[in-house]
CSV table of C-alpha atoms and ligand atoms in Angstrom, one decimal:
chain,number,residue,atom,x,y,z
A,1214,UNK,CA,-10.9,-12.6,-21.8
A,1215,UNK,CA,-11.2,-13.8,-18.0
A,1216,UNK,CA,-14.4,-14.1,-16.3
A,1217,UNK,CA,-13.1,-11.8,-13.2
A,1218,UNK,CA,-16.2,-12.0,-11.2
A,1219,UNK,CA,-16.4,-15.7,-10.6
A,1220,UNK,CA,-12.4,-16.2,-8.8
A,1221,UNK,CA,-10.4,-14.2,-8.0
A,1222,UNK,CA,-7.6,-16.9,-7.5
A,1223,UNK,CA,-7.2,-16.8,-11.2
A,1224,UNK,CA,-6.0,-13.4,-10.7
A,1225,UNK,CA,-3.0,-15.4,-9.0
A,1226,UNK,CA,0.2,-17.3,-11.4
A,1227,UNK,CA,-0.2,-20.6,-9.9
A,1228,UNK,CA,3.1,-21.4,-11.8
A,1229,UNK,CA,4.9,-19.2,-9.1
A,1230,UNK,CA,3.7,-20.7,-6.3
A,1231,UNK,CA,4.9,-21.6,-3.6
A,1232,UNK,CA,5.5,-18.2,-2.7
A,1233,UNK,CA,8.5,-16.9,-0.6
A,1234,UNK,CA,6.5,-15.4,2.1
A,1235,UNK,CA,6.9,-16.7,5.9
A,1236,UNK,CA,4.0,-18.6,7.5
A,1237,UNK,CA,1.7,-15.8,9.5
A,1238,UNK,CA,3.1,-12.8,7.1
A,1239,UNK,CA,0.6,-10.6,6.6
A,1240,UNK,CA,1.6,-10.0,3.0
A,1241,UNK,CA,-0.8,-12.5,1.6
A,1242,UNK,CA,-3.8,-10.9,2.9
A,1243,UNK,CA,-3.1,-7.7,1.3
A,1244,UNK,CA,-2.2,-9.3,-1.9
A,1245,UNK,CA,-5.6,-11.0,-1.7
A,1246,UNK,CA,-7.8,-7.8,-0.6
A,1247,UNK,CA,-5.8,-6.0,-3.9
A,1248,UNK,CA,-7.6,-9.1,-6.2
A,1249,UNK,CA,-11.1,-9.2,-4.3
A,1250,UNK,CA,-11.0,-5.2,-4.9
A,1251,UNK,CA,-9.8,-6.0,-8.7
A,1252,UNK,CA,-13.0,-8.5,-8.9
A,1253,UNK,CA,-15.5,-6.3,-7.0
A,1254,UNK,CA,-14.2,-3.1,-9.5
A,1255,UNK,CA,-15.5,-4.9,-12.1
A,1256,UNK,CA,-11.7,-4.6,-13.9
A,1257,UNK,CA,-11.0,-6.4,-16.8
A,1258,UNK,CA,-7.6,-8.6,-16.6
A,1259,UNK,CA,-6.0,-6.7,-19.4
A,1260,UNK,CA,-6.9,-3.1,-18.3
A,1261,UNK,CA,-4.8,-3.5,-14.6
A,1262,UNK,CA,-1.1,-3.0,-14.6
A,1263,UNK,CA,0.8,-3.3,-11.3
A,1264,UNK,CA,4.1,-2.4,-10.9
A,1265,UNK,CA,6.4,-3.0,-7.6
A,1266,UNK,CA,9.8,-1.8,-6.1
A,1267,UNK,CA,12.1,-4.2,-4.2
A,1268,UNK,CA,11.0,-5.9,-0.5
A,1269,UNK,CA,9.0,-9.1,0.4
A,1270,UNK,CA,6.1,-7.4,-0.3
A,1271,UNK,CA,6.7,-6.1,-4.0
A,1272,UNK,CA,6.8,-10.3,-4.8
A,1273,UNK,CA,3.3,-9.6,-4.9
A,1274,UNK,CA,4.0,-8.5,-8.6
A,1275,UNK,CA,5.1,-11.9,-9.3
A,1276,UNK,CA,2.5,-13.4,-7.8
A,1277,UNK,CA,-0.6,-10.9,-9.6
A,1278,UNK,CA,-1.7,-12.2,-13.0
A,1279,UNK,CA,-1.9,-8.8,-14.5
A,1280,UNK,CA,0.9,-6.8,-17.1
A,1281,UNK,CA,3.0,-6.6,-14.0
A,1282,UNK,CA,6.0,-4.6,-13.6
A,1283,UNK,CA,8.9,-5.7,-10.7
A,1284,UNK,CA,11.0,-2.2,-10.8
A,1285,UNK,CA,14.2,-1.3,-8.8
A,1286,UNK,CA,14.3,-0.3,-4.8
A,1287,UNK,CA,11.8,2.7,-4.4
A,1288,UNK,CA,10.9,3.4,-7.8
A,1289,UNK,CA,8.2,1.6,-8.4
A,1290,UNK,CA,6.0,5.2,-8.3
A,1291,UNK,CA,8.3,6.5,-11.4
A,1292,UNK,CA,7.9,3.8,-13.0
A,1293,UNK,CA,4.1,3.7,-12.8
A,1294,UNK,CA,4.4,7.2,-13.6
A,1295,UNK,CA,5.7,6.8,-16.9
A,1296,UNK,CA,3.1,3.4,-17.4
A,1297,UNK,CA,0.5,5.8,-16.9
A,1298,UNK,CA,1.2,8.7,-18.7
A,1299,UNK,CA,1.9,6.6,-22.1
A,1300,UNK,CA,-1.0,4.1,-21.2
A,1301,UNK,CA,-3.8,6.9,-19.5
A,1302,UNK,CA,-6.3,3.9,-20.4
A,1303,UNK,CA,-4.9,1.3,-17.8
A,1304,UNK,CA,-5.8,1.0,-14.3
A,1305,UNK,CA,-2.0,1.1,-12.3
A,1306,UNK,CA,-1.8,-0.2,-9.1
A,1307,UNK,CA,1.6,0.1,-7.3
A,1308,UNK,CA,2.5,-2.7,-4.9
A,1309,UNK,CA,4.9,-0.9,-2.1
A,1310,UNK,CA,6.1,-2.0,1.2
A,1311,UNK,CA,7.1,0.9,3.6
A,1312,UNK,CA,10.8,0.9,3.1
A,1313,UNK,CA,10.2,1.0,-0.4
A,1314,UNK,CA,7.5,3.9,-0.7
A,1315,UNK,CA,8.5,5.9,2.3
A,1316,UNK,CA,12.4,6.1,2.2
A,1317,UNK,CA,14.2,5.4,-1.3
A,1318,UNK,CA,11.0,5.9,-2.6
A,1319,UNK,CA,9.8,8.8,-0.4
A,1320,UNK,CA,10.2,11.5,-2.9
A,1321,UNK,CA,8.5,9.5,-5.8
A,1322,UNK,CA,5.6,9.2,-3.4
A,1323,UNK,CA,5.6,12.5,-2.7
A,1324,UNK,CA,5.3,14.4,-6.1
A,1325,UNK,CA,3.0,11.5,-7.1
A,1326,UNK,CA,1.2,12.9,-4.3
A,1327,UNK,CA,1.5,16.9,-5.6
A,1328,UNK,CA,0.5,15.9,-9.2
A,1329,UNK,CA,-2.5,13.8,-8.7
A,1330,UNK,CA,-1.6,11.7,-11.2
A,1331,UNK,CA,-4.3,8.8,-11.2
A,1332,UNK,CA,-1.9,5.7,-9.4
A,1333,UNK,CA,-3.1,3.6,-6.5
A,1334,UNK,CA,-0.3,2.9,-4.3
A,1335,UNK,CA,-1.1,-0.2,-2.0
A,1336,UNK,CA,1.7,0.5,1.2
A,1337,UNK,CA,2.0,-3.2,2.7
A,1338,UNK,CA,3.3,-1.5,5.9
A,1339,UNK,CA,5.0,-3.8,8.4
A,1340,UNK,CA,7.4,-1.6,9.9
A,1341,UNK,CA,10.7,-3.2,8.9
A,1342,UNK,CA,12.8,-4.5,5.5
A,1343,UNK,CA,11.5,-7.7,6.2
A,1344,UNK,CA,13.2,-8.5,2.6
A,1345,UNK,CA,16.8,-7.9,4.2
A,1346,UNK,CA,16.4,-9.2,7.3
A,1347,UNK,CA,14.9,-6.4,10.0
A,1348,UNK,CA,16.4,-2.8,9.4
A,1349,UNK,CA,14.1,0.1,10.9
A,1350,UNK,CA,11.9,1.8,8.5
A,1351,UNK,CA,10.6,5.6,8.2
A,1352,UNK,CA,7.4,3.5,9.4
A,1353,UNK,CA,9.0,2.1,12.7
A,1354,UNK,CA,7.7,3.3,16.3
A,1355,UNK,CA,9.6,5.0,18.6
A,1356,UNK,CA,11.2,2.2,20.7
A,1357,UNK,CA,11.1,-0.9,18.8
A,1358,UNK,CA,14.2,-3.1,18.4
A,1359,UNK,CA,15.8,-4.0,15.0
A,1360,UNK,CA,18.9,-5.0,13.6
A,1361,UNK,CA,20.2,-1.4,12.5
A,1362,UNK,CA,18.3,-0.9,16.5
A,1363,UNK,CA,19.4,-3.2,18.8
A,1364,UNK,CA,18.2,-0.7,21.7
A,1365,UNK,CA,15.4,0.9,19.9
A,1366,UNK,CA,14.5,3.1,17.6
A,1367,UNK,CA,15.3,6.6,18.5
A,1368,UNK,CA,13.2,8.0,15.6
A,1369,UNK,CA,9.6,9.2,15.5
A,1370,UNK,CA,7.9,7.3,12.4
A,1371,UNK,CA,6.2,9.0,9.5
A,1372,UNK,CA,2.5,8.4,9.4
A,1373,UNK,CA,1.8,7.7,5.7
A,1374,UNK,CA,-1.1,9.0,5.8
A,1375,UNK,CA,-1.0,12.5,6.7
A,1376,UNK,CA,2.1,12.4,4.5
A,1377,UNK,CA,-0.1,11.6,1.6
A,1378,UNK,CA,-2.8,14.1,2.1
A,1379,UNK,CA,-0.1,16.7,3.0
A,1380,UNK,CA,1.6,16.7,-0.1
A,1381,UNK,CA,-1.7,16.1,-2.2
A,1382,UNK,CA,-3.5,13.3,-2.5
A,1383,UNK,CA,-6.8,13.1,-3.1
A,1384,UNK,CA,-7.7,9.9,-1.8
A,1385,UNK,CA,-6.5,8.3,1.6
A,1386,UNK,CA,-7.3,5.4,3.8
A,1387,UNK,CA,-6.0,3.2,5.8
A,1388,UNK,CA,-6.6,-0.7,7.5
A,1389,UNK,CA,-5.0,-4.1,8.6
A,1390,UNK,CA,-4.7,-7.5,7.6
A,1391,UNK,CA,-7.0,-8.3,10.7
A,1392,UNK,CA,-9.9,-6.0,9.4
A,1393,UNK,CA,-9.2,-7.6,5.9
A,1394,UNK,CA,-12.6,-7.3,4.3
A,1395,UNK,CA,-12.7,-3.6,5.1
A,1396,UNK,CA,-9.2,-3.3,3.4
A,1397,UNK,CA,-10.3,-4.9,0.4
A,1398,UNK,CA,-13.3,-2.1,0.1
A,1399,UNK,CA,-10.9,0.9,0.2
A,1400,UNK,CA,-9.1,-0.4,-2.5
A,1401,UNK,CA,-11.3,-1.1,-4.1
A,1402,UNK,CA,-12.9,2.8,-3.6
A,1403,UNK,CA,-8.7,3.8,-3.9
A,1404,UNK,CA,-9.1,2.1,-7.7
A,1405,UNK,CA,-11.9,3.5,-8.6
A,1406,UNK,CA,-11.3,7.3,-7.7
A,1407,UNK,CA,-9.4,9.4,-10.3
A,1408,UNK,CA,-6.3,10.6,-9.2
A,1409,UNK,CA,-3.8,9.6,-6.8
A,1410,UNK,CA,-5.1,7.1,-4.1
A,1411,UNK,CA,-2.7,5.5,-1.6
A,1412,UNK,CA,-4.1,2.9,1.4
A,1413,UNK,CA,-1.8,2.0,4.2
A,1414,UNK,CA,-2.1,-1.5,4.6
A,1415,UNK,CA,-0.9,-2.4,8.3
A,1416,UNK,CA,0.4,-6.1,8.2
A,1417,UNK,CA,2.8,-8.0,10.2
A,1418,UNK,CA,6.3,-9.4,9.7
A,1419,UNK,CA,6.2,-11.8,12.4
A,1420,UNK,CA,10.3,-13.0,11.5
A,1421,UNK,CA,11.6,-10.1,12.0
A,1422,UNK,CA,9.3,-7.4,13.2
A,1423,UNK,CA,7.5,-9.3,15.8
A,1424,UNK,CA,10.5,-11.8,17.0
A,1425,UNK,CA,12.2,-8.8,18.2
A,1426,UNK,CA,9.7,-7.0,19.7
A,1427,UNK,CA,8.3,-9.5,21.5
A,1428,UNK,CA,7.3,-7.1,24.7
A,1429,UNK,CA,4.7,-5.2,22.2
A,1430,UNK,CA,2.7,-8.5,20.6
A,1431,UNK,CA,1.7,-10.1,24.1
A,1432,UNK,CA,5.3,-11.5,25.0
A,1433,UNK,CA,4.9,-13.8,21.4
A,1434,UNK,CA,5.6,-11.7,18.4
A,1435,UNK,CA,3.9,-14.1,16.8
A,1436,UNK,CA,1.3,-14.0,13.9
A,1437,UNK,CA,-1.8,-14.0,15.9
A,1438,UNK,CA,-0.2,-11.6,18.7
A,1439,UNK,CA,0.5,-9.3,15.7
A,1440,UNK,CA,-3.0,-9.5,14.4
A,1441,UNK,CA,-4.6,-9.0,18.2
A,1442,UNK,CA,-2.4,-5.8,17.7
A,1443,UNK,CA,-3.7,-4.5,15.0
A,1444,UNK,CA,-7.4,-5.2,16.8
A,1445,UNK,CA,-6.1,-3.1,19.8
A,1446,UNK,CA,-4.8,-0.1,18.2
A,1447,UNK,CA,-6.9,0.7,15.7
A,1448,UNK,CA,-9.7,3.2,15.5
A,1449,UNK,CA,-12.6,3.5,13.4
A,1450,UNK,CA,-12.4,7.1,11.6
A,1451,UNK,CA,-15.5,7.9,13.0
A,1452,UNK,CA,-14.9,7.2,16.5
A,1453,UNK,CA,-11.3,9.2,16.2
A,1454,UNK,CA,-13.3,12.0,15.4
A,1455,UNK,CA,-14.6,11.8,19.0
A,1456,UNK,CA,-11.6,11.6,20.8
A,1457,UNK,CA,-9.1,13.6,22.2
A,1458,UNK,CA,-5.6,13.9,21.1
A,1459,UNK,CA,-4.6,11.9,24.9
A,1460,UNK,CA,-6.6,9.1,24.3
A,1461,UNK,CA,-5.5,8.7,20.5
A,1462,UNK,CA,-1.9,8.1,21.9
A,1463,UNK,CA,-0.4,4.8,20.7
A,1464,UNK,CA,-3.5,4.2,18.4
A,1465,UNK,CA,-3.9,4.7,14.8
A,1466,UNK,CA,-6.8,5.6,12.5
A,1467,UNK,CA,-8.6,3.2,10.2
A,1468,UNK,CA,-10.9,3.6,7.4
A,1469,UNK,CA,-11.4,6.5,4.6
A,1470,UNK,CA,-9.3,9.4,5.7
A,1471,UNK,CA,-9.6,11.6,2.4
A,1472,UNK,CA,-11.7,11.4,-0.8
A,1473,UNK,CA,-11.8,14.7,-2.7
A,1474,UNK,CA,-12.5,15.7,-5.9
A,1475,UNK,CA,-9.7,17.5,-7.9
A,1476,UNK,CA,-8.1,17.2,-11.8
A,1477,UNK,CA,-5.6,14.0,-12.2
A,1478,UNK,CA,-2.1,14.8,-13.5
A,1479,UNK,CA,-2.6,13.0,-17.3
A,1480,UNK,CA,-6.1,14.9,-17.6
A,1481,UNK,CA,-4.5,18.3,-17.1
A,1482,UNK,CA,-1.5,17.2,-18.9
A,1483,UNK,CA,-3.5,16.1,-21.8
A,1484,UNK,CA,-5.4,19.2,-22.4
A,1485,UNK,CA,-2.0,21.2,-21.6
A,1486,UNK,CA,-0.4,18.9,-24.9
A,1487,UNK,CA,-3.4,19.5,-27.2
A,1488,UNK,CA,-3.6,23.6,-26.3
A,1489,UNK,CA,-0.1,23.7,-27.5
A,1490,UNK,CA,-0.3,21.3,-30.5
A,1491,UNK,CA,0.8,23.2,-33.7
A,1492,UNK,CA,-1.2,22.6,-36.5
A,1493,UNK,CA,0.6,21.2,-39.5
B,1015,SF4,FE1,6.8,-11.5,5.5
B,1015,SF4,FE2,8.6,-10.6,7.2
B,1015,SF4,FE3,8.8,-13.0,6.2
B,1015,SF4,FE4,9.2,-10.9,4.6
B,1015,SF4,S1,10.5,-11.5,6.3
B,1015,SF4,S2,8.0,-12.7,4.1
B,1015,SF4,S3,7.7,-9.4,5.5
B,1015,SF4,S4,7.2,-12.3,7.6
């Protein structure tokens, strides 16, 4: 069995690498915080299944030396569904980028959400289909360009999170790639709570994200513009709770937005099974 605690760069195939991921995508450091909070769980190798949709960021399946699982374009939630219903014993960790989780996939994340069922769903949320060169997402703000936007986008974005704790679950956070230690804590706390957990992971796609809207990360788009971003607008949960609704405008929330206690889906499920067993 691996030691986990020593490296977690074992946690990586080094017989994929190089990986397909631009220079200054933020993918990496997600992917990284996901094995530091792995290591610091205290999982071992063969307990952790991750499974991932379609999008630059569910590579990250290939790239994660667990029982891994690279599914079809916004299914990676049914999928894990069924992983973790057969396997209650395994830790599941779904890999999703924002396309992925929020529009094919949006009602998998949903009634993930509504069951509890004990998943953590990593969102690498860059804003864009990176994978397919720049479409708007369900995550995209109001105004910036893509390809399917050449003059901006006219639509307001979801924010994942308050989608999540809407429709149920019982764990919620949010960071960046720029605040990476922090992100790697709440997944790590996402893991380790039972039911479903989902962290919003905001990360840059410099290529396509950035390039086009230029005007928002300091006249660059580039990777460090992005990051300086991500500095800029975000605000520790505890001093949101201290602002007004006016100066929140144009910032988002970091750190641990929900953590309750409430039955997972393949506890109640269980107990459901064995109630109606009939005795032979
Ligand atoms: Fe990352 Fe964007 Fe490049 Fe995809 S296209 S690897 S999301 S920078």
């Amino acid at each position: 069995m691996t030691d986990l605690t020593s490296d977690y760069t074992k946690l990586l195939r080094q017989e994929r690498m190089p990986h397909i991921w631009c220079s200054g995508c933020g993918n990496g450091i997600v992917l990284q915080a996901v094995l530091r909070a792995v290591v610091s769980a205290g999982l071992e190798q063969d307990k952790v299944a991750v499974v991932s949709g379609i999008g630059c960021s569910s590579r990250a399946a290939l790239y994660a030396n667990f029982d891994t699982l690279h599914t079809t374009h916004g299914r990676a939630i049914a999928f894990a569904t069924g992983l973790k219903l057969a396997r209650p014993d395994l830790t599941v960790i779904v890999l999703t980028g924002d396309g992925d989780c929020a529009a094919i996939g949006g009602n998998h994340l949903i009634h993930a959400a509504r069951r509890n069922i004990d998943l953590t769903a990593v969102v690498f949320n860059n804003s864009t289909y990176g994978m397919t060169s720049g479409q708007y997402s369900p995550t995209t703000a109001t105004g910036a360009k893509a390809t399917t936007a050449p003059y901006g986008s006219a639509e307001p974005p979801f924010d994942l999170c308050k989608l999540a704790e809407a429709a149920g679950a019982t764990y919620v956070a949010r960071s960046t790639t720029y605040h990476a230690p922090q992100l790697a804590s709440l997944i790590e706390r996402a893991i380790r709570h039972r039911g479903f957990s989902l962290v919003d992971c905001i990360t840059a796609c410099p290529t396509y994200y950035g390039r086009r809207n230029r005007d928002m990360f300091d006249g660059t788009g580039d990777a460090v513009a992005m990051m300086k971003w991500q500095r800029d607008h975000a605000v520790p949960v505890s001093q949101a709770r201290r602002m007004s609704p006016e100066e929140l405008e144009g910032k988002f929330v970091i750190g641990e937005l929900v953590n309750v206690e409430s039955p997972d889906y393949s506890e109640q499920y269980a107990k459901l099974v064995l109630s109606k067993a009939v005795p032979h």
